[in-house]
Amino acid sequence: MNGAVSVEKNPWDTRDTGKLGIWLFLLSEAMLFGGFLSSYVMLRLGSSVCALGAPAWPQAGYTGGLLLATLNTLVIITSSFTMVNALTSAKQSNVRGFSLNLLATILLGCLFLGIKAFEYTAKVQHGYFPRSAFIAANPGLGIFVSFYFGLTGLHALHVLAGILWNGFLYQTGQAGDLTDAFVRKVENAGLYWHFVDIVWVFLFPLFYLV
Amino acid sequence: MTNLIRGLVSFGVASLAVAFLLARALPREAAASLGYLVGLFAFLIGVGGLAAFQHWLKDKEEEQVHGWQRYFRFTTDHKVIGVQYLVTSLVVFVLAGVMALVIRVELAKPGLQFLSYDTYNTVMGIHGIGMIVVALIAIIGGLGNFSVPLMIGTKDMAFPRLNALSFWILPPAVLLLLSSLVTGGFDFGWTAYPPLSVRGPLGKLFFVLAFISVGFSSIFGGVNFVATISQLRAKGMSLFKMPIFVWSILAAGIIIVLATSVVASALLMILFDRVLGTTFFDPSQGGNVLLYQHLFWFYSHPAVYIMILPAFGVILELLPVYARKPLFAYRLAALSFVAIVVLSFVVWAHHLFTSGMWDALSIPFMVTTELISVPTGVVFLSALGTLWLGKLQLKTPMLFALGFLVNFLIGGLTGIFNADVPTDLHLQDTWFVVAHFHFTIMGGAIFAWFAGIYHWFPKITGKMYNETLGKIHFWLLLIGFNATFIPMFWLGTRGMRRRVADFPPDLASVQLWISLVGLMVVLAVAVFLFNMIRSWVKGESAPSNPWEARTLEWNP
Ligand SMILES: [Cu+2]
């Protein structure tokens, strides 16, 4: 079965194990958001049999925050572009280009969170949050705001983690030494950042358009 | 030792300080959650994780620490981490075993002895979740970490620092779980079904946080094993040349990566419901409690394969060594692991036959569940084919492997009655189910774990264990375990409920029998611990390959 195998040390550096690790981790992350999203979709599809007698989901015409969310979609997609640019510059050992683009990614991430915070504040002021007096009067909305805050909040935490991760890379990259190992780190951070972007691309239509 | 103590002190001080400070401004549950989070980081820094993080940022290699101190600190050597996992598993195994003893004392007579109904359920819950954690980490974390890199001929895991991180998340989680005993407990067993889990004392929150932490630890471990096994094999070791144990860890790793975060989503919903006031599981607000059961079992059924696939791996790895024959139908066994991985994702709703799920789903899930017996049967045939005409050497590891086959056969056959809708309607939530899963997990995974510990003991410690004590351990455990758990099938058919501390007087004699004969299991574990400690301290030196095994870890 395996008697003939010889022990040779692996050529560690030629295989990009780190990238595989990130992909596996993102797979796991996808299942986390998948758990939430499929719950949302299933409950929403099943809401016609909801026993409340009131519509369990926002009626047509509910457009709270659509403008802000559209803006945020643009912001986060742009940040994916700057992330790609940062990686390209890093590969070309262009320290200045790398730093500027990564800084732009970080700032766009912060802008995303800022807009999000503004939107949350507006929603809370209008009573669109779990167990508010407004929701008590419209109990069917309770599950919608739960999913809304649960999912967008979880996503916002992921954005925050991405900002921190990029921040560490920015700080390390300032030293100006863009080694191969460092470029691989940027690439991995990029994969994560694009994943966070894609999750938002799912959240946006599900919460604001349908 | 200083690192561990520093970690524990930081954990205690930081979490309590933050929790009490925040409790002035925030609701209690939010303050406690944030306190735990800060405490967790303080613990990781205390045991030496911060240096590793800085090294990761700067691409510096970890320096290897020597001497016994390294077992008590953040270290990246996979062999050390394997031993850390093994010892931690044993500690939790003993703690959860003490809970089982408490349960047995309570159940020795009808009526309530010294526990209330709620406390009984908390004790049962701690026993349950503790043993689940043991079954999740003992073989993969312990034996897997120690042996897999050696078996595939690489010097360490793919992500050594992540490996250490996944281990060191566990101690705070276990402490948090235990502290729920003094914060109101959790009376929902190990499953935390809402609505019971979304209201009530702080102890329930602790359970949820500990569960999520263990989930993270498990995911990190799974990612690490899948990456290691797929990327770092020695030259010439193609997939179908890998030892079967490595196959089993790979299969379990894939399940961990795909399934664990789904249960995390369910537990996060409970956390949000408790801490932020969301209404995922509040039907009066459009929430749905069945949703939790679906998400929970989408992970927790595959999780039994996270526990049992590595056990299959250990058994199929050991049988050829002690039967002096190559593994029978090696390829087919490996492929049946893959089949089990796929099938394990489409059976979860067999836990919901009586929950009020849409009835039309019952039959499909019954069929998929029973389909799993096909690849499981292949694993059994592979085991039996290996034994056939072999020169059996009945050393302790082999005895445990054979014991596994007996126990798991009983566990598997009684599972059919739980998978079948008509019988399950009667047996659901009775001790029949309890007996069934103890035969698969205790009689299966734990027996395989013991087999593996004895088998690799000479490799891990360089010493030989005492064979006589090993055999005494085996016979005491095999007889004691069967005498304890077989009557539970009968109790279940008589209607003995899983979560009720009391029972009708006509079951009293059998319950008393179980309480008494269960002491054999205690004795067996005591013999085992004595043997392990004594042999490690002053056992004879072991030859480099005492079993004449052919896998790479035995290469001198
Ligand atoms: Cu199941």
GROMACS .gro file of C-alpha atoms in nm, chain B residues 96-109 113-115 119-128 431 488 498 500-501 503 511 515:
model
   35
  306ALA     CA    1  -1.765   1.472   3.175
  307GLY     CA    2  -1.735   1.124   3.324
  308VAL     CA    3  -1.778   1.271   3.673
  309MET     CA    4  -2.099   1.431   3.546
  310ALA     CA    5  -2.211   1.088   3.427
  311LEU     CA    6  -2.145   0.955   3.777
  312VAL     CA    7  -2.358   1.230   3.928
  313ILE     CA    8  -2.636   1.133   3.688
  314ARG     CA    9  -2.603   0.767   3.787
  315VAL     CA   10  -2.623   0.845   4.158
  316GLU     CA   11  -2.934   1.053   4.097
  317LEU     CA   12  -3.093   0.773   3.895
  318ALA     CA   13  -3.008   0.490   4.134
  319LYS     CA   14  -3.355   0.519   4.289
  323GLN     CA   15  -3.240   1.229   4.534
  324PHE     CA   16  -3.027   1.543   4.547
  325LEU     CA   17  -3.071   1.721   4.214
  329THR     CA   18  -2.988   2.088   3.768
  330TYR     CA   19  -3.019   1.732   3.644
  331ASN     CA   20  -3.055   1.863   3.291
  332THR     CA   21  -2.759   2.097   3.334
  333VAL     CA   22  -2.543   1.812   3.460
  334MET     CA   23  -2.660   1.597   3.170
  335GLY     CA   24  -2.592   1.885   2.931
  336ILE     CA   25  -2.236   1.933   3.058
  337HIS     CA   26  -2.177   1.559   3.036
  338GLY     CA   27  -2.315   1.560   2.681
  641TRP     CA   28  -3.310   0.612   2.636
  698MET     CA   29  -3.073   0.122   2.831
  708ARG     CA   30  -3.394   1.132   2.813
  710VAL     CA   31  -3.641   1.366   3.303
  711ALA     CA   32  -3.463   1.296   3.632
  713PHE     CA   33  -3.887   0.735   3.645
  721GLN     CA   34  -3.169   0.159   3.683
  725SER     CA   35  -2.570   0.257   3.837
   0.00000   0.00000   0.00000
